[in-house]
PDB file of C-alpha atoms and ligand atoms in Angstrom:
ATOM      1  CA  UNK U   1     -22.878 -15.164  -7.448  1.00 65.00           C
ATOM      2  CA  UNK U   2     -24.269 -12.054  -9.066  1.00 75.00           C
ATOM      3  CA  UNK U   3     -24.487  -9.992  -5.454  1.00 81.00           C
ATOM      4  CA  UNK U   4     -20.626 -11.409  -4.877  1.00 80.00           C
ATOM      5  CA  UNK U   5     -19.268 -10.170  -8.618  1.00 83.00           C
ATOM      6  CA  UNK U   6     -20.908  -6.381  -7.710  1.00 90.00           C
ATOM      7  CA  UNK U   7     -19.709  -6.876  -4.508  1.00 94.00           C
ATOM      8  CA  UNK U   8     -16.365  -6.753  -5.168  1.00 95.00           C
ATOM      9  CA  UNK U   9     -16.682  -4.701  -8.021  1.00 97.00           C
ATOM     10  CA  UNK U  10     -18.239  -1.838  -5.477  1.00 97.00           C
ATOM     11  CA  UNK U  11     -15.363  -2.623  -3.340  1.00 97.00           C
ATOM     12  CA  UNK U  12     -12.601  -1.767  -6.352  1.00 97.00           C
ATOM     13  CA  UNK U  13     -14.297   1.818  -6.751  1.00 96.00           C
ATOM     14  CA  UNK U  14     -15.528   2.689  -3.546  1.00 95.00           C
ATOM     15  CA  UNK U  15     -11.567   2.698  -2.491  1.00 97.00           C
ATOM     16  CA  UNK U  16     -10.155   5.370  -1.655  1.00 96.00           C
ATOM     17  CA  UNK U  17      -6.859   7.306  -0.491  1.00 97.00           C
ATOM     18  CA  UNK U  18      -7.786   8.075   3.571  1.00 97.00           C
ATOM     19  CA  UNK U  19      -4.954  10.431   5.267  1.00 97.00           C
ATOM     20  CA  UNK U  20      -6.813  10.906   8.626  1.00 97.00           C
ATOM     21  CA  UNK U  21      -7.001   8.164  11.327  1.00 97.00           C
ATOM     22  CA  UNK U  22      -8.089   7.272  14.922  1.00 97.00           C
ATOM     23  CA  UNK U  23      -5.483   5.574  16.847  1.00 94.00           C
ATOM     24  CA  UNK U  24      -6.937   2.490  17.765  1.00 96.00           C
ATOM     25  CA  UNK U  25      -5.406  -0.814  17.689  1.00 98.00           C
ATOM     26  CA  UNK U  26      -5.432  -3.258  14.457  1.00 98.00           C
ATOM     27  CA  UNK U  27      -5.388  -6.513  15.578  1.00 98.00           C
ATOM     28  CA  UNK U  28      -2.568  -8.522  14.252  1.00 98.00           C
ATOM     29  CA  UNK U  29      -5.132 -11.097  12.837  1.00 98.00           C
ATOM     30  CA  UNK U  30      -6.582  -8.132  10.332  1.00 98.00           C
ATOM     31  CA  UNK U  31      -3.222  -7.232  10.036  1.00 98.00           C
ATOM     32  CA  UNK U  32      -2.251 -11.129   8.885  1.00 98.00           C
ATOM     33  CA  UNK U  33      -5.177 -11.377   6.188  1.00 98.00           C
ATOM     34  CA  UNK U  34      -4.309  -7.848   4.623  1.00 98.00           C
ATOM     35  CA  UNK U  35      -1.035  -9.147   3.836  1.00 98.00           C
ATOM     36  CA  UNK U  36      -2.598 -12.593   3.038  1.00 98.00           C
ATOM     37  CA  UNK U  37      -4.466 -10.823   0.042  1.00 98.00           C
ATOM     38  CA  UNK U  38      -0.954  -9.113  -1.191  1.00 98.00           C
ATOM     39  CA  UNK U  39       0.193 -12.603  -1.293  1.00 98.00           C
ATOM     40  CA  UNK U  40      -2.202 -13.977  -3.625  1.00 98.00           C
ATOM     41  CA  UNK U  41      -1.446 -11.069  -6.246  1.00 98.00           C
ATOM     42  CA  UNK U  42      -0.075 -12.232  -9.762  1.00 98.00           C
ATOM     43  CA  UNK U  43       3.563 -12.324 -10.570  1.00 98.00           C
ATOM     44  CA  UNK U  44       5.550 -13.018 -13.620  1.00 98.00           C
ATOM     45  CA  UNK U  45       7.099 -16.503 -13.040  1.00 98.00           C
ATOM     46  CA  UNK U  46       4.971 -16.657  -9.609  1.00 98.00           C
ATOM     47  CA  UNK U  47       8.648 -14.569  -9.000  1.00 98.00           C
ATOM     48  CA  UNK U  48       6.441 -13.346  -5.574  1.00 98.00           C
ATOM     49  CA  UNK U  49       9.261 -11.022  -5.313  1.00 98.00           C
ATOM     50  CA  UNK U  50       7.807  -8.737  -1.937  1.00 98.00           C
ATOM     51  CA  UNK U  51       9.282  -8.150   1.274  1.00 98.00           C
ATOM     52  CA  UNK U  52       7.067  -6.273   3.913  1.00 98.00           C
ATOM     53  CA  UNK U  53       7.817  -4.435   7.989  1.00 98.00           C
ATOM     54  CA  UNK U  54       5.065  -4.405   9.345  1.00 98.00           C
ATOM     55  CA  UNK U  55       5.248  -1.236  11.920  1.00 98.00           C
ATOM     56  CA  UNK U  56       3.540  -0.432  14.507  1.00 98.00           C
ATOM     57  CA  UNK U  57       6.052   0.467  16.607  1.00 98.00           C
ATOM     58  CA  UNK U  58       6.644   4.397  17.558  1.00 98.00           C
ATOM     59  CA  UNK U  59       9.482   4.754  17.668  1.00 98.00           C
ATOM     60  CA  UNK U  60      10.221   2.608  14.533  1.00 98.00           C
ATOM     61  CA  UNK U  61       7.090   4.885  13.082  1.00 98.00           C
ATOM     62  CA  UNK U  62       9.025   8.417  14.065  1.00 98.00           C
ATOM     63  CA  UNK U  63      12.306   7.462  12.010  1.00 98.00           C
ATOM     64  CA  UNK U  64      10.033   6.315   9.217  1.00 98.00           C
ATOM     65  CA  UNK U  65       8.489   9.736   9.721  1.00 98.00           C
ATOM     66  CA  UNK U  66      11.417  12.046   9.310  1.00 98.00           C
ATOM     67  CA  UNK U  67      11.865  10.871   5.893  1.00 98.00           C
ATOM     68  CA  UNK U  68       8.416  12.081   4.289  1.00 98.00           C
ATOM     69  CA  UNK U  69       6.505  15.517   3.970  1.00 98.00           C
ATOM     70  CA  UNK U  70       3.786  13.023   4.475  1.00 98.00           C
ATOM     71  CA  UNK U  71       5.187  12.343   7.916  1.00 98.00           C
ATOM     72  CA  UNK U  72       2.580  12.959  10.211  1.00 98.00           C
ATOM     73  CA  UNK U  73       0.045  10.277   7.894  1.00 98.00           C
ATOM     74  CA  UNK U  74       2.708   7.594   8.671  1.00 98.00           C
ATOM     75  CA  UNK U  75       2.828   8.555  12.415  1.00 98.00           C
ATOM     76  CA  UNK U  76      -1.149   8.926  12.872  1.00 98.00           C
ATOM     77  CA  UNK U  77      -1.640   5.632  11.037  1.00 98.00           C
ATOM     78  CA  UNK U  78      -1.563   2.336  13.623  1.00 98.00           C
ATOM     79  CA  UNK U  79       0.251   0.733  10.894  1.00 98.00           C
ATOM     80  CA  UNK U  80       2.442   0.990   8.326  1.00 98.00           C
ATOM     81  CA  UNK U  81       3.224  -1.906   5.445  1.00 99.00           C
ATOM     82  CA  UNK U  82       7.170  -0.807   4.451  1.00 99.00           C
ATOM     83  CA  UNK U  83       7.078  -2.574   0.798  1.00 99.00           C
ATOM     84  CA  UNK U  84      10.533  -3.582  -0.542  1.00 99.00           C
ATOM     85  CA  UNK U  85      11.013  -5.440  -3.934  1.00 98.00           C
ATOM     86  CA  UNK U  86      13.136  -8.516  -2.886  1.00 98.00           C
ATOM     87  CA  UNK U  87      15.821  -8.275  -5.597  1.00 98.00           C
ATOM     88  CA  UNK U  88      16.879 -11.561  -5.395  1.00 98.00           C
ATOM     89  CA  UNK U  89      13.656 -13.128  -6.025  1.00 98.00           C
ATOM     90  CA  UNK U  90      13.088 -10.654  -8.901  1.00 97.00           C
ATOM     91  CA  UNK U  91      14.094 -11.507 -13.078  1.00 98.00           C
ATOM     92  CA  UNK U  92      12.811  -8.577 -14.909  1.00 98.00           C
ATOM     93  CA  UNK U  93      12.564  -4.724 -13.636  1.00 98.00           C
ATOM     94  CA  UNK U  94       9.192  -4.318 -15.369  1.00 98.00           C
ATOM     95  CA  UNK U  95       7.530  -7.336 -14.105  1.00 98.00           C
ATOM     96  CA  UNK U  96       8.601  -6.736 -10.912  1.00 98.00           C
ATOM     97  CA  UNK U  97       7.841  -3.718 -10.451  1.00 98.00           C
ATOM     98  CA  UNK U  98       4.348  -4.226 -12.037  1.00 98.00           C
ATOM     99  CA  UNK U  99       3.575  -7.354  -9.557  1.00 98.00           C
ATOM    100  CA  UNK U 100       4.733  -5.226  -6.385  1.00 99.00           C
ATOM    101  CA  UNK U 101       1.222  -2.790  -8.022  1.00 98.00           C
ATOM    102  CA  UNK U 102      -0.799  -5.521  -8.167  1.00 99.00           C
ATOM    103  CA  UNK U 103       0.602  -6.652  -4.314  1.00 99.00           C
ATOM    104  CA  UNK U 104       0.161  -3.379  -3.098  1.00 99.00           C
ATOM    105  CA  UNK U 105      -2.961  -2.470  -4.740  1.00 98.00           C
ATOM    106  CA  UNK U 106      -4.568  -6.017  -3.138  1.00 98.00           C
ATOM    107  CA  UNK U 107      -3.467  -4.568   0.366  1.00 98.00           C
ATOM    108  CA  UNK U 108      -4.864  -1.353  -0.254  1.00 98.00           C
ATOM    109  CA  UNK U 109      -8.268  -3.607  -1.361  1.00 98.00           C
ATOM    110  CA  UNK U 110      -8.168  -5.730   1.755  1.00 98.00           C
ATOM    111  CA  UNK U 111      -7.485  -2.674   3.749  1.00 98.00           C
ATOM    112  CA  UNK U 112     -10.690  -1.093   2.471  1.00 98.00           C
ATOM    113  CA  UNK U 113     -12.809  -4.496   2.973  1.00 98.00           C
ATOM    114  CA  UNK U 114     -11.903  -4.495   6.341  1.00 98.00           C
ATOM    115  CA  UNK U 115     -12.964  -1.044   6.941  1.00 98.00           C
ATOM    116  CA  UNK U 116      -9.952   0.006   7.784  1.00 98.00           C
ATOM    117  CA  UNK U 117      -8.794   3.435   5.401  1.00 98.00           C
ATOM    118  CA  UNK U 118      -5.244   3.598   4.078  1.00 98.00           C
ATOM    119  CA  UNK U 119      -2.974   5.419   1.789  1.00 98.00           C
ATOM    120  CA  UNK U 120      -0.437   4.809  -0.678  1.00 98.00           C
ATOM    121  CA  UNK U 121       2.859   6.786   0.113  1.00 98.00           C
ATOM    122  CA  UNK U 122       5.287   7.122  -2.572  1.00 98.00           C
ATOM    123  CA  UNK U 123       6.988  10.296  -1.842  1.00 98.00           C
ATOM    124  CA  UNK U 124       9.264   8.309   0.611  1.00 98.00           C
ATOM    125  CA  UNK U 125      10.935   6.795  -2.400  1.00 98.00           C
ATOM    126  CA  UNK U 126      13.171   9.902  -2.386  1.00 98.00           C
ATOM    127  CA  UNK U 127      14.427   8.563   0.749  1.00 98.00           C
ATOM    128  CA  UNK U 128      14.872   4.877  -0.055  1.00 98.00           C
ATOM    129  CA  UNK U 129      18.318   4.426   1.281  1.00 98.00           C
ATOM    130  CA  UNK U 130      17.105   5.928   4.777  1.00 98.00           C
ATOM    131  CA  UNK U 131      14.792   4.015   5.176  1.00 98.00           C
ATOM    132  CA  UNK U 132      17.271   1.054   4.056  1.00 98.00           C
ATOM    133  CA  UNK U 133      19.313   1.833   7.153  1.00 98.00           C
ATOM    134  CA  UNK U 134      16.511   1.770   9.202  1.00 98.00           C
ATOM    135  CA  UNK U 135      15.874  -2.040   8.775  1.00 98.00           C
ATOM    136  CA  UNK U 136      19.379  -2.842   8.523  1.00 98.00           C
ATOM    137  CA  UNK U 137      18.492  -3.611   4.643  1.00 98.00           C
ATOM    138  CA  UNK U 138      21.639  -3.754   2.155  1.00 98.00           C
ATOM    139  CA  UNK U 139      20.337  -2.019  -1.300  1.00 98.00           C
ATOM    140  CA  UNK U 140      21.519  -4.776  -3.458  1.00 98.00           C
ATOM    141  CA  UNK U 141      19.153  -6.661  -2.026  1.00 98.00           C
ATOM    142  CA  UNK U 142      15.677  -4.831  -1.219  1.00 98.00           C
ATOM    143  CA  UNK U 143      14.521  -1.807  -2.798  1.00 98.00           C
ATOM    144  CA  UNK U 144      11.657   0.584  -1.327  1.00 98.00           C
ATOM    145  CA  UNK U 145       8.345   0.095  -3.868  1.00 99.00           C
ATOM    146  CA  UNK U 146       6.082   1.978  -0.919  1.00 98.00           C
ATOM    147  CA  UNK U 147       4.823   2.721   2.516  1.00 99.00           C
ATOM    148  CA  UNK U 148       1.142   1.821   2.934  1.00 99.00           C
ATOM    149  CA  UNK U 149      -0.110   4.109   6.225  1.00 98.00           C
ATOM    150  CA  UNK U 150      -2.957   2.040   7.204  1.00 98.00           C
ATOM    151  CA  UNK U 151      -5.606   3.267  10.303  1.00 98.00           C
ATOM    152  CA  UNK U 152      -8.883   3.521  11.641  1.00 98.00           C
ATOM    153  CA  UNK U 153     -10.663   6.285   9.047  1.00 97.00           C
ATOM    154  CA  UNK U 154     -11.309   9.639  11.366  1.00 96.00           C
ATOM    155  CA  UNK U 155     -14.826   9.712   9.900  1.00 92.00           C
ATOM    156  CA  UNK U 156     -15.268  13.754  11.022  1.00 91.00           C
ATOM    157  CA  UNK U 157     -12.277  14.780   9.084  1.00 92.00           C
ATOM    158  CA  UNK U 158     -11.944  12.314   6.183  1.00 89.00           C
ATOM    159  CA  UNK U 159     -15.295  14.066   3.924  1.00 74.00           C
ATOM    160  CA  UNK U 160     -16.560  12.672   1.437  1.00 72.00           C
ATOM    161  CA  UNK U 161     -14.357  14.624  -1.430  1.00 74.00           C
ATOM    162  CA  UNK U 162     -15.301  14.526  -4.890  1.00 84.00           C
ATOM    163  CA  UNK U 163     -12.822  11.694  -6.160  1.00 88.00           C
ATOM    164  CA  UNK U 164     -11.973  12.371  -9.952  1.00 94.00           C
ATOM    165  CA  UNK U 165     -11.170   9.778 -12.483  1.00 97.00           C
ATOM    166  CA  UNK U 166     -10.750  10.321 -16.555  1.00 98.00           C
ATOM    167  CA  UNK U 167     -14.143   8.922 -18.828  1.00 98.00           C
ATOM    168  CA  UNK U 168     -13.244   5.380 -20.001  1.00 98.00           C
ATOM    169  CA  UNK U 169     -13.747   7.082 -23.321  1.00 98.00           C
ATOM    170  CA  UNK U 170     -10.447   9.540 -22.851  1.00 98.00           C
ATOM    171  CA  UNK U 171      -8.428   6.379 -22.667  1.00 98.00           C
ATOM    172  CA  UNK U 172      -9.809   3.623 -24.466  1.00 98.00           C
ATOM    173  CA  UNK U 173     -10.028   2.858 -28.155  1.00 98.00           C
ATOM    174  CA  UNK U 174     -11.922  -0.343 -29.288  1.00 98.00           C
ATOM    175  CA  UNK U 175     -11.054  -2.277 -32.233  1.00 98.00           C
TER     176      UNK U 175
HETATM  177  C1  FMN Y 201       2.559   5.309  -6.957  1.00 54.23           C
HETATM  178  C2  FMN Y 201       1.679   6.133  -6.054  1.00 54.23           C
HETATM  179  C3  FMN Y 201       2.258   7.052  -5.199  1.00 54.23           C
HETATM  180  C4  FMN Y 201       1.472   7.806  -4.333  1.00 54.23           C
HETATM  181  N1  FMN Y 201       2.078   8.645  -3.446  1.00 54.23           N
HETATM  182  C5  FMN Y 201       1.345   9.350  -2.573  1.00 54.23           C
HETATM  183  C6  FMN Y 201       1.980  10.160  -1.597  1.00 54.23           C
HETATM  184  O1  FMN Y 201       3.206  10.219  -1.497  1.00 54.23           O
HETATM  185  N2  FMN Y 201       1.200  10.866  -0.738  1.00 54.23           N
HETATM  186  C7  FMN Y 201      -0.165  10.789  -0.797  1.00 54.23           C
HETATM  187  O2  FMN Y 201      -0.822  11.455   0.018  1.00 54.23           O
HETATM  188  N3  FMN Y 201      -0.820  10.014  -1.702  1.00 54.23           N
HETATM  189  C8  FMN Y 201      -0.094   9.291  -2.590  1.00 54.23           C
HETATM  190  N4  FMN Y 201      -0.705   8.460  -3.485  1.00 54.23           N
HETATM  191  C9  FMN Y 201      -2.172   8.377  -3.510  1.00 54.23           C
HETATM  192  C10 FMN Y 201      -2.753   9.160  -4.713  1.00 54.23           C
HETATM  193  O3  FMN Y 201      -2.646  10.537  -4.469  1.00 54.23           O
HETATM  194  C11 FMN Y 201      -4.216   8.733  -4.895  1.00 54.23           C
HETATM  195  O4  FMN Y 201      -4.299   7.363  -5.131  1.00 54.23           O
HETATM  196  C12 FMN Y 201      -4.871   9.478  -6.078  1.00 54.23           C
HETATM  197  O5  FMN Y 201      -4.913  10.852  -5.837  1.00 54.23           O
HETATM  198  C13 FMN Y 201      -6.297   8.993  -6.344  1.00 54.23           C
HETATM  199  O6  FMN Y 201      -7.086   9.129  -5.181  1.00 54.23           O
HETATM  200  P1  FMN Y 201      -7.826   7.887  -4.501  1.00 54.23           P
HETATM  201  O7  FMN Y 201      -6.746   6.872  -4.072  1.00 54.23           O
HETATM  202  O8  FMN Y 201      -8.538   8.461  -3.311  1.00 54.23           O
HETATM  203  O9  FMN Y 201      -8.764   7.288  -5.499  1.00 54.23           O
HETATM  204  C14 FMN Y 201       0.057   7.676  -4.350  1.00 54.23           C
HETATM  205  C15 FMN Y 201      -0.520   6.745  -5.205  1.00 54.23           C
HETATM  206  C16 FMN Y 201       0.266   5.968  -6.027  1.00 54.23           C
HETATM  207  C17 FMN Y 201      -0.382   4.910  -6.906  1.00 54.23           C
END
């Protein structure tokens, strides 16, 4: 029980943002359980309020692309997890917005247990209704939250950088 708890706790901090990939096939199996784990994430009301494209496809990939500075992440990537908030299924902007984190964040976990790296991309959001059209979405209904680029890590360009994080004591007080 003891080696499971640090397990996962080393999996929580060892994750990390990975922009360079390998092309090399996901299997849609891996591609199943990573989603599987957003599922599972907390929502207010068990609201569950996510709607995910899973692409793979190129050409779908390219028009995804166009719509990002961070365009050629999303097109090296195998996948990409488009994230809409289903607003329909939603009851509270906050909350909703705060379970599609915890949804996303779980992918980005799963990702990382399966080896596979991956990066959060929220620059796209400047181009929500784009990518909107691209699925055929109507904006009353989903709303971009994210694009997860998710690949095989390029190992000989991803180094090891120094990942930063504020002391616990900058932004904690105990009482
Ligand atoms: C809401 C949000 C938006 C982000 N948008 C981008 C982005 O557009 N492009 C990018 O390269 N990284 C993006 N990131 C990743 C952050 O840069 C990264 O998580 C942060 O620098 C910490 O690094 P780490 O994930 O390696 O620990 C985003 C992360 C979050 C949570």
């Amino acid at each position: 029980m003891e080696s499971k708890t640090n397990d996962l706790l080393n999996l929580i901090k060892s994750r990390r943002s990975v922009r360079n990939f390998v092309y090399k096939k996901i299997d849609n199996q891996t591609i199943k359980e990573i989603v599987d784990c957003g599922r599972w994430a907390p929502s207010g009301q068990n609201s569950q309020p996510w709607k995910v494209c899973i692409v793979s496809h190129p050409t779908v990939k390219r028009l995804i692309a166009e719509n990002s500075k961070y365009g050629e992440i999303i097109e090296s990537a195998y996948l990409n997890f488009v994230v809409f908030l289903d607003l329909e299924r939603g009851y509270d902007r906050v909350k909703d917005i705060l379970a599609m984190g915890a949804f996303i964040q779980n992918m980005l976990l799963a990702a990382h247990a399966k080896g596979l790296g991956a990066v959060w991309i929220g620059e796209i959001l400047k181009s929500k209704e784009k990518i909107n059209q691209i699925f055929k979405f109507s904006p009353e209904r989903f709303e971009l939250m994210a694009v997860l680029a998710v690949g095989l890590i390029d190992e000989s360009l991803e180094m090891k950088k120094e990942r930063k994080r504020r002391t616990l004591d900058e932004f904690t007080d105990w009482f």
